[in-house]
mmCIF file of C-alpha atoms and ligand atoms in Angstrom:
data_model
loop_
_atom_site.group_PDB
_atom_site.id
_atom_site.type_symbol
_atom_site.label_atom_id
_atom_site.label_comp_id
_atom_site.label_asym_id
_atom_site.label_seq_id
_atom_site.Cartn_x
_atom_site.Cartn_y
_atom_site.Cartn_z
ATOM 1 C CA UNK N 1 94.803 74.551 87.163
ATOM 2 C CA UNK N 2 96.407 77.361 88.719
ATOM 3 C CA UNK N 3 100.205 76.669 89.263
ATOM 4 C CA UNK N 4 99.971 77.795 92.597
ATOM 5 C CA UNK N 5 98.150 74.700 93.519
ATOM 6 C CA UNK N 6 99.567 71.994 91.711
ATOM 7 C CA UNK N 7 102.252 70.779 94.297
ATOM 8 C CA UNK N 8 100.817 72.100 97.577
ATOM 9 C CA UNK N 9 103.495 72.164 100.271
ATOM 10 C CA UNK N 10 103.290 72.999 103.932
ATOM 11 C CA UNK N 11 105.439 75.507 105.124
ATOM 12 C CA UNK N 12 108.130 74.641 107.877
ATOM 13 C CA UNK N 13 107.677 76.545 110.782
ATOM 14 C CA UNK N 14 111.080 78.419 110.519
ATOM 15 C CA UNK N 15 111.752 78.467 114.204
ATOM 16 C CA UNK N 16 115.531 78.165 113.876
ATOM 17 C CA UNK N 17 115.353 81.160 111.472
ATOM 18 C CA UNK N 18 112.848 83.615 113.511
ATOM 19 C CA UNK N 19 114.011 82.575 117.170
ATOM 20 C CA UNK N 20 117.763 81.337 116.372
ATOM 21 C CA UNK N 21 119.932 78.413 116.212
ATOM 22 C CA UNK N 22 119.090 77.200 119.798
ATOM 23 C CA UNK N 23 115.612 76.386 118.291
ATOM 24 C CA UNK N 24 114.584 73.506 116.108
ATOM 25 C CA UNK N 25 112.050 73.492 113.227
ATOM 26 C CA UNK N 26 109.042 71.632 112.850
ATOM 27 C CA UNK N 27 109.603 70.013 109.395
ATOM 28 C CA UNK N 28 106.110 68.219 108.474
ATOM 29 C CA UNK N 29 105.124 66.894 105.027
ATOM 30 C CA UNK N 30 107.397 65.727 101.906
ATOM 31 C CA UNK N 31 109.698 68.645 101.369
ATOM 32 C CA UNK N 32 110.243 70.202 98.372
ATOM 33 C CA UNK N 33 111.502 68.074 94.980
ATOM 34 C CA UNK N 34 114.993 70.079 95.228
ATOM 35 C CA UNK N 35 116.582 72.463 97.524
ATOM 36 C CA UNK N 36 116.257 75.946 95.611
ATOM 37 C CA UNK N 37 118.760 78.302 96.805
ATOM 38 C CA UNK N 38 117.418 82.055 95.744
ATOM 39 C CA UNK N 39 117.723 85.729 96.951
ATOM 40 C CA UNK N 40 114.504 87.789 96.502
ATOM 41 C CA UNK N 41 115.727 91.271 95.317
ATOM 42 C CA UNK N 42 113.655 94.526 94.909
ATOM 43 C CA UNK N 43 112.366 97.295 97.039
ATOM 44 C CA UNK N 44 110.338 97.173 100.242
ATOM 45 C CA UNK N 45 106.791 96.470 99.226
ATOM 46 C CA UNK N 46 106.892 95.154 95.674
ATOM 47 C CA UNK N 47 105.957 91.910 96.778
ATOM 48 C CA UNK N 48 108.845 89.894 97.410
ATOM 49 C CA UNK N 49 106.934 88.248 100.645
ATOM 50 C CA UNK N 50 103.677 87.243 98.438
ATOM 51 C CA UNK N 51 105.890 85.835 95.994
ATOM 52 C CA UNK N 52 107.791 83.979 98.264
ATOM 53 C CA UNK N 53 104.309 82.208 99.851
ATOM 54 C CA UNK N 54 103.425 81.730 96.217
ATOM 55 C CA UNK N 55 106.862 79.841 95.964
ATOM 56 C CA UNK N 56 106.598 78.074 99.219
ATOM 57 C CA UNK N 57 103.222 76.796 98.122
ATOM 58 C CA UNK N 58 104.307 75.598 94.851
ATOM 59 C CA UNK N 59 107.814 73.858 94.885
ATOM 60 C CA UNK N 60 108.466 74.501 98.753
ATOM 61 C CA UNK N 61 111.730 76.160 100.231
ATOM 62 C CA UNK N 62 111.812 77.880 103.469
ATOM 63 C CA UNK N 63 111.115 81.667 103.442
ATOM 64 C CA UNK N 64 113.741 83.481 105.158
ATOM 65 C CA UNK N 65 113.167 87.096 105.797
ATOM 66 C CA UNK N 66 115.568 89.134 107.717
ATOM 67 C CA UNK N 67 112.659 91.734 108.611
ATOM 68 C CA UNK N 68 110.734 88.846 110.261
ATOM 69 C CA UNK N 69 113.837 88.186 112.708
ATOM 70 C CA UNK N 70 113.353 91.569 113.938
ATOM 71 C CA UNK N 71 109.674 91.691 114.159
ATOM 72 C CA UNK N 72 109.692 88.649 116.084
ATOM 73 C CA UNK N 73 112.431 89.868 118.219
ATOM 74 C CA UNK N 74 109.724 92.939 119.141
ATOM 75 C CA UNK N 75 107.104 90.429 119.489
ATOM 76 C CA UNK N 76 109.281 88.590 122.021
ATOM 77 C CA UNK N 77 109.712 91.705 124.262
ATOM 78 C CA UNK N 78 112.284 94.256 123.836
ATOM 79 C CA UNK N 79 113.496 93.321 127.659
ATOM 80 C CA UNK N 80 114.489 90.103 126.069
ATOM 81 C CA UNK N 81 116.539 91.363 123.219
ATOM 82 C CA UNK N 82 120.528 91.976 123.221
ATOM 83 C CA UNK N 83 121.510 95.681 123.483
ATOM 84 C CA UNK N 84 122.772 95.183 119.944
ATOM 85 C CA UNK N 85 119.320 93.764 118.796
ATOM 86 C CA UNK N 86 117.398 96.569 120.561
ATOM 87 C CA UNK N 87 119.789 99.367 118.880
ATOM 88 C CA UNK N 88 118.899 97.268 115.742
ATOM 89 C CA UNK N 89 115.356 97.895 116.473
ATOM 90 C CA UNK N 90 115.684 101.366 116.965
ATOM 91 C CA UNK N 91 117.175 101.815 113.345
ATOM 92 C CA UNK N 92 114.332 99.491 111.986
ATOM 93 C CA UNK N 93 111.547 101.362 113.522
ATOM 94 C CA UNK N 94 112.705 104.932 112.075
ATOM 95 C CA UNK N 95 112.930 103.123 108.565
ATOM 96 C CA UNK N 96 116.944 102.977 108.472
ATOM 97 C CA UNK N 97 118.860 99.888 107.457
ATOM 98 C CA UNK N 98 120.174 98.000 110.444
ATOM 99 C CA UNK N 99 124.108 97.989 110.545
ATOM 100 C CA UNK N 100 125.889 95.579 108.134
ATOM 101 C CA UNK N 101 127.682 93.808 111.143
ATOM 102 C CA UNK N 102 124.900 92.862 113.120
ATOM 103 C CA UNK N 103 122.445 91.569 110.240
ATOM 104 C CA UNK N 104 125.389 89.510 108.765
ATOM 105 C CA UNK N 105 126.112 88.141 112.332
ATOM 106 C CA UNK N 106 122.543 87.100 112.506
ATOM 107 C CA UNK N 107 122.511 85.326 109.409
ATOM 108 C CA UNK N 108 125.822 83.541 110.098
ATOM 109 C CA UNK N 109 124.318 82.227 112.975
ATOM 110 C CA UNK N 110 121.668 80.682 111.260
ATOM 111 C CA UNK N 111 123.634 78.931 108.561
ATOM 112 C CA UNK N 112 121.910 75.943 109.163
ATOM 113 C CA UNK N 113 119.099 77.102 107.584
ATOM 114 C CA UNK N 114 121.245 77.706 104.376
ATOM 115 C CA UNK N 115 122.546 74.148 104.360
ATOM 116 C CA UNK N 116 118.961 72.577 105.267
ATOM 117 C CA UNK N 117 117.404 70.416 102.815
ATOM 118 C CA UNK N 118 114.236 72.447 102.577
ATOM 119 C CA UNK N 119 116.508 75.096 100.707
ATOM 120 C CA UNK N 120 115.630 78.907 100.916
ATOM 121 C CA UNK N 121 114.198 81.988 99.756
ATOM 122 C CA UNK N 122 116.105 84.813 101.317
ATOM 123 C CA UNK N 123 114.084 87.787 101.257
ATOM 124 C CA UNK N 124 115.413 91.202 102.346
ATOM 125 C CA UNK N 125 118.964 90.024 102.422
ATOM 126 C CA UNK N 126 121.326 91.132 101.244
ATOM 127 C CA UNK N 127 120.453 94.641 101.037
ATOM 128 C CA UNK N 128 124.100 96.144 100.483
ATOM 129 C CA UNK N 129 127.298 94.864 98.669
ATOM 130 C CA UNK N 130 128.886 94.216 101.926
ATOM 131 C CA UNK N 131 126.126 91.880 102.966
ATOM 132 C CA UNK N 132 126.202 90.179 99.427
ATOM 133 C CA UNK N 133 129.730 89.542 99.775
ATOM 134 C CA UNK N 134 129.524 88.267 103.207
ATOM 135 C CA UNK N 135 126.459 86.039 102.219
ATOM 136 C CA UNK N 136 128.868 84.541 99.764
ATOM 137 C CA UNK N 137 131.360 83.457 102.344
ATOM 138 C CA UNK N 138 128.524 82.080 104.235
ATOM 139 C CA UNK N 139 127.242 79.793 101.547
ATOM 140 C CA UNK N 140 130.986 78.575 100.761
ATOM 141 C CA UNK N 141 130.799 77.587 104.454
ATOM 142 C CA UNK N 142 127.533 75.884 103.913
ATOM 143 C CA UNK N 143 128.719 74.379 100.833
ATOM 144 C CA UNK N 144 125.551 75.858 98.874
ATOM 145 C CA UNK N 145 125.869 77.179 95.591
ATOM 146 C CA UNK N 146 122.904 80.161 94.849
ATOM 147 C CA UNK N 147 120.926 79.041 91.961
ATOM 148 C CA UNK N 148 119.475 82.446 91.372
ATOM 149 C CA UNK N 149 118.992 86.357 92.565
ATOM 150 C CA UNK N 150 115.572 87.302 91.348
ATOM 151 C CA UNK N 151 114.923 91.110 91.138
ATOM 152 C CA UNK N 152 111.446 92.411 91.145
ATOM 153 C CA UNK N 153 110.816 95.659 89.619
ATOM 154 C CA UNK N 154 108.142 98.345 90.215
ATOM 155 C CA UNK N 155 108.164 102.232 89.902
ATOM 156 C CA UNK N 156 108.163 104.140 93.596
ATOM 157 C CA UNK N 157 104.508 105.395 92.844
ATOM 158 C CA UNK N 158 103.161 101.712 92.527
ATOM 159 C CA UNK N 159 105.071 100.790 95.579
ATOM 160 C CA UNK N 160 103.550 103.553 98.004
ATOM 161 C CA UNK N 161 100.039 102.718 96.883
ATOM 162 C CA UNK N 162 101.007 98.895 97.700
ATOM 163 C CA UNK N 163 102.364 99.446 100.637
ATOM 164 C CA UNK N 164 99.788 101.898 102.050
ATOM 165 C CA UNK N 165 97.149 98.919 101.293
ATOM 166 C CA UNK N 166 99.541 96.100 102.890
ATOM 167 C CA UNK N 167 97.848 94.318 105.824
ATOM 168 C CA UNK N 168 99.946 91.093 107.993
ATOM 169 C CA UNK N 169 98.496 88.557 110.056
ATOM 170 C CA UNK N 170 99.555 88.863 113.718
ATOM 171 C CA UNK N 171 99.404 85.097 113.980
ATOM 172 C CA UNK N 172 100.582 83.602 110.638
ATOM 173 C CA UNK N 173 102.302 86.542 109.148
ATOM 174 C CA UNK N 174 100.658 85.889 105.910
ATOM 175 C CA UNK N 175 100.274 89.493 103.780
ATOM 176 C CA UNK N 176 97.088 90.767 102.081
ATOM 177 C CA UNK N 177 96.672 94.029 100.159
ATOM 178 C CA UNK N 178 93.338 95.938 100.566
ATOM 179 C CA UNK N 179 93.021 96.478 96.727
ATOM 180 C CA UNK N 180 94.968 93.820 95.058
ATOM 181 C CA UNK N 181 94.369 90.355 97.351
ATOM 182 C CA UNK N 182 92.076 91.639 100.163
ATOM 183 C CA UNK N 183 91.323 89.505 102.899
ATOM 184 C CA UNK N 184 87.455 87.665 102.596
ATOM 185 C CA UNK N 185 86.598 89.334 106.042
ATOM 186 C CA UNK N 186 87.999 93.008 106.672
ATOM 187 C CA UNK N 187 90.540 92.825 109.255
ATOM 188 C CA UNK N 188 90.570 88.940 109.393
ATOM 189 C CA UNK N 189 93.228 86.559 107.742
ATOM 190 C CA UNK N 190 91.724 84.235 105.329
ATOM 191 C CA UNK N 191 94.244 81.480 106.357
ATOM 192 C CA UNK N 192 94.123 81.209 110.163
ATOM 193 C CA UNK N 193 91.423 84.039 111.181
ATOM 194 C CA UNK N 194 94.254 85.813 112.823
ATOM 195 C CA UNK N 195 93.958 89.905 113.208
ATOM 196 C CA UNK N 196 95.425 91.725 110.334
ATOM 197 C CA UNK N 197 97.420 95.122 111.311
ATOM 198 C CA UNK N 198 99.402 97.523 109.277
ATOM 199 C CA UNK N 199 103.166 97.480 110.225
ATOM 200 C CA UNK N 200 104.702 100.502 111.759
ATOM 201 C CA UNK N 201 107.187 100.731 109.063
ATOM 202 C CA UNK N 202 104.179 100.315 106.313
ATOM 203 C CA UNK N 203 103.083 104.049 107.437
ATOM 204 C CA UNK N 204 103.614 106.783 104.574
ATOM 205 C CA UNK N 205 106.702 108.432 106.178
ATOM 206 C CA UNK N 206 108.432 105.544 107.127
ATOM 207 C CA UNK N 207 108.059 104.358 103.615
ATOM 208 C CA UNK N 208 109.586 107.299 101.982
ATOM 209 C CA UNK N 209 112.436 106.596 104.208
ATOM 210 C CA UNK N 210 112.959 102.989 103.121
ATOM 211 C CA UNK N 211 112.374 103.506 99.384
ATOM 212 C CA UNK N 212 115.215 106.481 99.375
ATOM 213 C CA UNK N 213 117.298 103.972 101.599
ATOM 214 C CA UNK N 214 116.760 101.198 98.906
ATOM 215 C CA UNK N 215 117.733 103.312 95.863
ATOM 216 C CA UNK N 216 120.988 104.342 98.065
ATOM 217 C CA UNK N 217 121.860 100.777 98.567
ATOM 218 C CA UNK N 218 120.331 98.364 95.978
ATOM 219 C CA UNK N 219 122.355 99.016 92.601
ATOM 220 C CA UNK N 220 125.749 97.675 94.026
ATOM 221 C CA UNK N 221 123.721 94.295 94.955
ATOM 222 C CA UNK N 222 122.066 94.037 91.439
ATOM 223 C CA UNK N 223 125.495 94.481 89.868
ATOM 224 C CA UNK N 224 126.956 91.884 92.289
ATOM 225 C CA UNK N 225 124.496 89.154 90.901
ATOM 226 C CA UNK N 226 124.576 90.405 87.288
ATOM 227 C CA UNK N 227 128.123 89.955 87.281
ATOM 228 C CA UNK N 228 127.828 86.233 88.215
ATOM 229 C CA UNK N 229 125.281 85.408 85.869
ATOM 230 C CA UNK N 230 123.004 84.865 88.803
ATOM 231 C CA UNK N 231 120.606 87.937 88.195
ATOM 232 C CA UNK N 232 116.853 87.656 86.900
ATOM 233 C CA UNK N 233 114.957 90.928 86.660
ATOM 234 C CA UNK N 234 111.141 90.423 86.632
ATOM 235 C CA UNK N 235 108.814 93.662 86.370
ATOM 236 C CA UNK N 236 106.032 92.700 88.594
ATOM 237 C CA UNK N 237 102.604 92.401 86.981
ATOM 238 C CA UNK N 238 98.975 93.570 87.577
ATOM 239 C CA UNK N 239 98.194 90.610 90.125
ATOM 240 C CA UNK N 240 100.820 88.708 92.361
ATOM 241 C CA UNK N 241 99.676 85.609 90.544
ATOM 242 C CA UNK N 242 100.782 87.205 87.049
ATOM 243 C CA UNK N 243 103.955 87.874 88.344
ATOM 244 C CA UNK N 244 104.466 84.569 89.978
ATOM 245 C CA UNK N 245 103.855 82.869 86.650
ATOM 246 C CA UNK N 246 107.470 84.776 85.546
ATOM 247 C CA UNK N 247 108.940 83.793 89.054
ATOM 248 C CA UNK N 248 108.082 80.223 88.409
ATOM 249 C CA UNK N 249 109.245 80.004 84.909
ATOM 250 C CA UNK N 250 112.667 81.376 86.275
ATOM 251 C CA UNK N 251 112.869 79.025 88.882
ATOM 252 C CA UNK N 252 111.814 75.853 86.857
ATOM 253 C CA UNK N 253 114.944 77.117 84.412
ATOM 254 C CA UNK N 254 117.654 77.621 86.987
HETATM 255 P P1 LIG H 301 111.665 93.899 105.771
HETATM 256 O O1 LIG H 301 110.628 93.496 106.072
HETATM 257 O O2 LIG H 301 112.290 93.155 104.617
HETATM 258 O O3 LIG H 301 111.195 95.186 104.905
HETATM 259 O O4 LIG H 301 112.478 94.593 106.701
HETATM 260 C C1 LIG H 301 112.494 95.557 107.768
HETATM 261 C C2 LIG H 301 113.273 96.478 108.372
HETATM 262 O O5 LIG H 301 114.334 95.370 108.961
HETATM 263 C C3 LIG H 301 114.188 97.059 107.199
HETATM 264 O O6 LIG H 301 113.502 98.428 107.073
HETATM 265 C C4 LIG H 301 115.386 97.368 107.919
HETATM 266 O O7 LIG H 301 115.115 98.584 109.081
HETATM 267 C C5 LIG H 301 115.582 95.848 108.870
HETATM 268 N N1 LIG H 301 116.281 95.036 108.064
HETATM 269 C C6 LIG H 301 115.666 93.865 107.463
HETATM 270 N N2 LIG H 301 116.566 93.334 106.579
HETATM 271 C C7 LIG H 301 117.819 93.957 106.848
HETATM 272 C C8 LIG H 301 119.284 93.895 106.102
HETATM 273 N N3 LIG H 301 119.494 93.034 105.221
HETATM 274 N N4 LIG H 301 120.098 94.745 106.172
HETATM 275 C C9 LIG H 301 119.637 95.974 107.080
HETATM 276 N N5 LIG H 301 118.349 95.996 107.598
HETATM 277 C C10 LIG H 301 117.807 95.410 107.501
#
C-alpha cells in the first residue's frame, strides 16, 4: 500500500495562519500521532508544497506557508490590507523578498500556530539568516523544539520546468504539475473541482528573479540549521512520491 494513504488525515483549515490570530481553526478529525515541528527549505518550485501536502495526508501537521498568507491577502482585496502589507505585496509581485521585519512580525502574530497540538510544516519561512534567528526566538517563546529542517535540492533548470508547469487550485490551493502530476481534467482540480490557474509569480521572468533571490539568501539559512544538527538534505526524485519516500523516512527518524 502506498505510504501516502496509510494514515489519511483531514487537513485543518489553517484559518488562523491565513487570516490572522483573530480567526479560529476548524480542527476536525483525530489529529496527528505527535506534533511534528519541521521547517521545509529549498528553492521556489522544488516541490515543498507538494511534499507538505503528502506529509499532511500521511502523518498530519499543519502546512504553514508564508506565501499563502500573502496570496490570501491579495484574494481578500488590497483595500483591506494594511499599508505595510500592501508594500509587501508589491515586493512579492515583482519576485523580490518581503522585508524581514514584516514577515517576522506576521509569523510572530501567529505564534499560536507554532504551539498548536497539530504541529507544523513551515514552508517559505525562514528565507534569510535573520528570519531563522527570529524563528528560534518565537519557538523558544512558544516552548517548542524544532525537530528538523528538511532542504529539498534540485538544479535551476529542473526548477524552471517544474514552475512553468505548476497550476494551483483557486479554491483549495492544491497544486498540480502539467507534466509530473497533471489533473485528470485539464484546468480542473481533482480534489474539489475548483479552477486551476498559474500564479503570477510562476511566470518565467519572475521565476528567474525568485531563483536569483533564493541563491543570494539560502546558504546562511542552510548553514544555520546544519550547525544545529537539524539539517536533512534530500535531492528530489523523478516523482513527488519518490521524494516523499525519503521525506517520510526522515520524519519517522527525528
Ligand atoms: P512562496 O509561495 O513561498 O514562493 O512565496 C511567494 C512570495 O511571497 C515570495 O516570492 C516572496 O515575495 C514572498 N514571501 C513568502 N515568504 C517569504 C519570506 N519568508 N520572506 C520574504 N518574502 C517571502
